[in-house]
XYZ file of C-alpha atoms in Angstrom:
389
model
C 125.537 116.583 96.733
C 121.680 116.916 95.533
C 122.563 119.727 92.292
C 124.906 116.086 90.878
C 121.325 114.061 90.432
C 118.395 116.519 90.378
C 117.155 116.312 87.507
C 116.774 112.533 87.990
C 114.897 113.935 91.559
C 112.773 115.877 89.525
C 112.171 113.424 87.447
C 111.527 110.923 89.437
C 109.021 112.763 91.950
C 107.162 114.586 89.168
C 106.815 112.355 86.738
C 105.182 108.978 89.466
C 101.921 111.374 90.939
C 101.494 113.070 87.276
C 101.310 108.740 86.549
C 98.782 108.392 89.515
C 96.562 111.157 88.124
C 96.656 110.725 84.820
C 95.505 106.600 84.774
C 93.679 106.596 88.728
C 92.713 110.724 89.722
C 91.428 111.152 85.728
C 90.525 107.455 85.094
C 90.057 105.152 87.973
C 88.586 106.764 90.270
C 86.701 110.752 89.173
C 88.640 112.931 92.159
C 86.959 115.895 91.495
C 89.643 119.138 90.791
C 89.984 120.014 95.191
C 91.197 116.487 95.650
C 93.349 115.893 93.317
C 95.311 119.414 94.546
C 95.148 118.453 97.339
C 96.830 115.047 95.581
C 99.958 117.844 93.379
C 100.621 119.953 96.468
C 103.260 117.506 98.193
C 104.751 117.275 94.892
C 105.284 120.992 94.257
C 106.442 120.930 97.853
C 109.149 117.847 97.038
C 110.274 120.306 93.922
C 110.504 123.564 95.563
C 113.017 121.988 98.856
C 114.939 119.647 95.573
C 115.648 123.289 93.871
C 116.684 124.602 97.163
C 119.126 121.840 98.544
C 120.816 121.385 94.843
C 121.440 125.031 95.042
C 123.037 125.351 97.723
C 126.785 125.756 96.153
C 128.685 123.227 98.808
C 128.122 119.901 98.444
C 125.991 119.375 101.438
C 124.434 121.988 104.194
C 125.811 122.751 106.696
C 123.378 121.238 109.070
C 122.504 118.558 107.761
C 119.614 117.715 109.770
C 117.832 119.854 106.426
C 119.417 116.783 104.214
C 118.456 113.731 106.906
C 114.961 114.879 106.418
C 115.645 115.270 102.754
C 116.340 111.848 102.004
C 113.261 111.021 104.557
C 110.537 112.014 102.871
C 111.762 111.023 99.546
C 112.537 107.706 100.834
C 108.976 107.441 102.858
C 106.871 108.579 100.196
C 108.922 109.563 96.421
C 110.178 106.163 95.747
C 107.359 104.544 96.722
C 104.997 106.060 94.959
C 107.519 105.430 92.419
C 107.786 101.622 92.352
C 104.165 101.079 92.086
C 104.504 103.564 89.620
C 107.021 101.722 87.706
C 105.347 98.498 88.460
C 101.282 99.784 87.988
C 103.156 101.310 83.777
C 104.010 98.091 82.771
C 101.415 95.997 84.114
C 99.225 98.260 81.988
C 101.616 97.830 78.555
C 101.200 93.850 79.450
C 97.220 94.135 79.653
C 96.978 96.419 77.142
C 99.460 94.967 74.001
C 100.089 90.835 75.525
C 97.712 89.714 78.265
C 94.445 91.338 77.230
C 93.034 90.437 80.935
C 90.942 92.872 82.001
C 93.033 93.508 85.536
C 96.187 95.467 85.758
C 98.156 93.017 87.813
C 101.080 95.545 88.026
C 98.999 97.738 89.739
C 98.508 94.975 92.580
C 101.670 94.125 92.611
C 102.880 97.498 92.744
C 101.781 98.188 95.944
C 103.087 95.235 97.923
C 106.325 97.324 96.729
C 105.499 100.427 97.462
C 105.432 99.503 101.313
C 108.774 96.784 100.862
C 110.321 99.116 99.849
C 108.749 101.900 102.806
C 108.900 99.091 104.597
C 112.797 98.885 103.743
C 113.575 102.063 103.651
C 112.519 102.233 107.198
C 114.499 99.323 108.603
C 117.938 100.754 106.517
C 117.270 104.045 108.956
C 117.026 102.367 111.744
C 118.121 98.823 112.499
C 120.146 99.131 109.240
C 122.603 102.542 109.700
C 122.806 100.912 113.320
C 123.897 97.287 113.059
C 127.780 97.330 113.595
C 129.968 94.027 112.617
C 132.951 93.214 113.766
C 135.298 90.470 110.640
C 138.420 88.665 111.831
C 141.292 88.292 108.962
C 143.719 85.891 108.740
C 146.965 86.728 106.359
C 149.645 84.994 106.723
C 153.027 86.390 104.756
C 156.837 84.787 103.915
C 158.464 87.673 104.897
C 156.646 88.178 107.751
C 159.401 88.888 110.309
C 158.301 86.134 112.785
C 158.437 88.344 115.778
C 155.193 90.057 113.638
C 153.600 86.519 113.825
C 149.749 87.617 115.374
C 150.492 90.789 114.764
C 146.639 92.068 115.417
C 144.963 95.316 113.251
C 142.093 97.246 113.631
C 141.658 98.229 109.769
C 138.118 101.454 110.582
C 137.387 103.528 108.307
C 134.530 106.520 106.692
C 134.369 107.927 110.162
C 132.266 110.870 108.405
C 131.482 112.163 111.970
C 128.927 115.169 111.478
C 126.170 112.234 111.299
C 126.608 111.402 114.276
C 125.006 114.453 115.740
C 122.065 113.918 118.072
C 120.626 110.758 118.641
C 123.444 108.654 115.730
C 125.661 109.330 118.466
C 125.576 105.948 120.398
C 126.161 103.926 117.773
C 129.152 105.829 117.576
C 129.836 105.057 121.024
C 128.446 101.355 120.259
C 131.461 101.542 117.035
C 134.371 103.025 119.736
C 133.518 100.380 121.788
C 133.973 97.641 119.658
C 137.138 98.122 119.552
C 138.264 99.207 122.293
C 137.727 94.934 122.593
C 139.358 94.269 120.048
C 142.995 95.042 122.534
C 145.176 95.404 118.514
C 147.872 95.457 118.342
C 147.381 98.539 116.054
C 144.877 100.717 114.408
C 144.275 101.699 110.957
C 142.042 104.184 109.771
C 142.127 104.780 105.693
C 140.492 108.826 105.989
C 137.107 110.419 106.307
C 136.943 111.580 108.596
C 133.923 113.905 108.181
C 131.972 115.492 105.989
C 133.296 119.077 104.991
C 134.560 120.310 108.399
C 136.890 119.438 111.094
C 134.232 120.906 112.911
C 132.356 117.663 113.204
C 135.817 116.228 114.268
C 136.298 118.030 116.693
C 132.837 117.743 117.992
C 133.381 114.476 117.989
C 136.882 114.718 120.121
C 135.949 113.153 123.922
C 133.803 109.842 121.865
C 137.160 108.858 119.216
C 140.155 109.507 121.754
C 140.859 107.333 123.454
C 138.871 104.248 121.816
C 141.155 105.116 118.860
C 144.599 106.049 120.226
C 147.376 106.180 118.738
C 145.872 105.191 115.625
C 147.972 105.751 112.369
C 145.863 107.382 109.110
C 145.770 108.830 105.938
C 142.917 111.628 104.968
C 140.355 110.691 101.782
C 138.736 112.619 99.523
C 135.847 113.809 102.074
C 138.592 114.592 104.297
C 139.843 118.219 101.733
C 138.124 120.458 101.019
C 136.670 119.456 97.367
C 132.407 119.622 99.197
C 133.047 123.457 99.904
C 132.974 126.909 98.114
C 134.987 129.331 99.186
C 138.407 131.050 99.068
C 141.511 129.654 98.731
C 142.896 130.688 101.687
C 139.408 129.722 103.421
C 140.439 126.200 102.200
C 144.271 126.111 103.223
C 142.877 127.060 106.536
C 140.354 123.757 106.581
C 142.334 120.920 105.878
C 145.149 123.344 108.701
C 142.509 122.608 111.111
C 141.416 119.135 110.014
C 144.923 118.036 110.090
C 146.017 119.574 113.645
C 142.430 117.937 114.748
C 143.793 114.830 114.022
C 147.075 114.879 115.351
C 146.810 117.163 118.752
C 143.465 116.671 119.451
C 143.132 113.076 118.522
C 147.757 112.813 118.979
C 146.903 110.286 115.614
C 150.094 109.185 113.646
C 148.771 111.362 110.057
C 150.697 110.138 106.798
C 150.747 111.961 103.170
C 152.785 110.234 101.785
C 154.618 108.997 104.044
C 155.760 106.204 106.230
C 156.895 105.174 109.623
C 158.145 102.152 110.935
C 156.452 99.692 113.824
C 158.909 98.237 115.733
C 158.932 94.583 118.151
C 161.310 94.318 120.445
C 163.246 91.602 119.176
C 164.697 94.953 117.244
C 162.889 93.212 113.694
C 160.680 95.883 112.517
C 157.497 96.483 109.123
C 156.704 99.468 107.704
C 152.992 101.427 107.804
C 153.173 103.947 104.437
C 149.948 105.624 103.934
C 149.509 108.042 100.190
C 147.026 110.840 100.390
C 144.106 110.013 97.957
C 144.759 108.832 94.924
C 140.949 108.556 93.414
C 139.741 107.934 89.308
C 138.288 111.406 88.290
C 135.870 113.410 89.876
C 137.789 112.402 92.851
C 141.217 114.025 94.299
C 144.655 112.642 93.236
C 147.016 113.581 95.517
C 149.864 110.029 96.328
C 153.392 110.248 95.736
C 153.954 107.090 96.011
C 157.765 107.703 95.392
C 158.274 109.456 98.191
C 155.693 107.683 100.538
C 157.878 104.941 100.315
C 161.512 106.922 100.621
C 163.327 105.108 102.227
C 161.789 101.519 102.832
C 164.881 99.032 102.325
C 164.273 96.051 99.807
C 162.317 93.450 101.110
C 160.260 94.729 103.716
C 156.897 93.714 105.190
C 155.383 97.434 103.867
C 151.502 98.018 105.128
C 150.125 100.691 102.691
C 147.325 102.976 103.595
C 145.355 104.190 101.190
C 141.319 105.878 100.774
C 140.406 104.794 97.634
C 140.508 101.232 97.298
C 140.600 102.140 92.815
C 144.558 102.512 92.768
C 145.650 99.376 94.125
C 145.801 97.632 90.653
C 145.657 102.142 89.413
C 149.711 102.118 91.011
C 150.193 100.270 94.117
C 150.786 96.773 92.538
C 153.311 98.781 89.832
C 154.281 101.023 91.687
C 155.224 99.855 95.344
C 156.300 96.215 97.066
C 152.800 96.455 99.063
C 152.513 93.309 100.429
C 148.846 94.042 102.323
C 146.483 97.156 100.985
C 144.064 98.877 103.586
C 141.197 101.428 102.244
C 137.629 102.232 102.237
C 136.346 104.885 100.554
C 133.010 102.846 99.266
C 131.770 102.106 102.143
C 130.311 98.452 100.861
C 128.003 100.749 98.513
C 125.625 101.100 102.247
C 123.313 97.794 100.628
C 123.432 94.315 99.478
C 120.884 92.170 97.843
C 121.817 88.784 96.312
C 125.380 89.599 96.610
C 125.014 92.798 94.225
C 125.856 96.724 95.238
C 125.934 99.648 93.826
C 129.633 100.117 94.056
C 129.923 97.282 92.039
C 128.682 99.499 89.194
C 132.027 101.283 88.994
C 134.737 98.486 90.245
C 135.068 95.264 90.992
C 137.193 95.420 94.428
C 134.808 97.478 96.075
C 133.616 95.475 99.696
C 136.560 92.293 101.651
C 139.667 91.333 101.053
C 140.977 90.932 97.319
C 144.819 89.020 96.338
C 146.762 89.176 93.252
C 149.625 86.588 93.504
C 150.021 86.620 96.902
C 149.528 90.610 97.680
C 147.133 91.689 99.263
C 143.725 94.326 99.843
C 141.082 94.897 101.967
C 138.851 97.668 101.742
C 135.800 97.950 104.454
C 132.531 99.087 105.230
C 132.686 101.454 107.295
C 131.921 103.189 109.939
C 129.630 105.737 108.595
C 128.489 107.879 105.872
C 127.127 111.163 104.722
C 123.733 109.416 104.144
C 122.717 107.639 106.801
C 121.133 104.464 105.485
C 122.282 100.345 105.513
C 120.790 98.028 104.573
C 122.722 94.408 104.855
C 126.309 96.128 104.709
C 126.480 96.974 109.079
C 129.313 98.862 110.149
C 132.387 97.311 110.700
C 135.325 96.452 112.289
C 138.142 94.538 110.322
C 140.434 92.898 112.645
C 142.600 91.579 110.917
C 146.045 89.103 112.095
C 149.341 88.011 110.578
C 150.947 85.466 110.004
C 154.285 84.052 109.250
C 153.908 81.175 106.864
């Protein structure tokens, strides 16, 4: 994870301190060399910390405490300094070349923005990551069997259970309580139950087994072995272990390019179809829609479970007749500012409900994430009620 953006992180860490040292400690306040050295020691420490995390062979360390501590230090100290340095630099440019005022107002704006960034980060790590929203959606379909009118589906995704160690376990328990209170007819889980290893699921089995009993699920990109380094044999063993945990340990129905029939007491039925992850690079694509829809009769009502919402227009709409697709993966960017989300830069269908020719896609913000931070994008439990037209 850190290795992918290590250059940007190092530039952010070093350049912000370099700017402050050159423009303030040398020119404005004239601090002594040993005071400047004290200033640079935390920066040197963060550089070493960054390089050590970037050198890890896996996507993230086995013990996420090391990653979470790093992200805490980055958000609490490096980001506010960077925000201040950027504002001060542009203020200096404005003063020197445009306004010619005696004061650099960017300095004061930078202080305010830096303090604001600090406060936002603290909120995102605490109250933001603890917030849970139950979202109710009503959808109507022409070919939905009459006996499924009012059928309630709880859609959840992206648990990333390894993140809930320690004090965050209470967040997971609150999420499970929210799911239980919906008294749904069906629970659908659309992937990323783990960060990297099935041991995370085994550790939290007692918390999620009862609230999410009889769940129908698919795998997400984190549920394969893309994020760990090991031999082919070791990776296969890890994937087998996760599948066993979902099917045996949790009692879920895991669909790997398969479908299942849901029958009503009146003899009518709908199909739940699940494909393996269908992502665009660098995410894996193991989907097989022909295999997944095998045996589904023409005109049947089909709900598609697919972790990656980018597959909706690319694969699901042209290759299947699924009237409703449920996805996760994006976490809604884990933050939203004035309607803008980081994930909206990569694709349009990144959070919420989308429709095309009477066919729907719902992308949930999920219930977790490798990085325990959320801002104006709470953990989401979605209740979808089906109606006949």
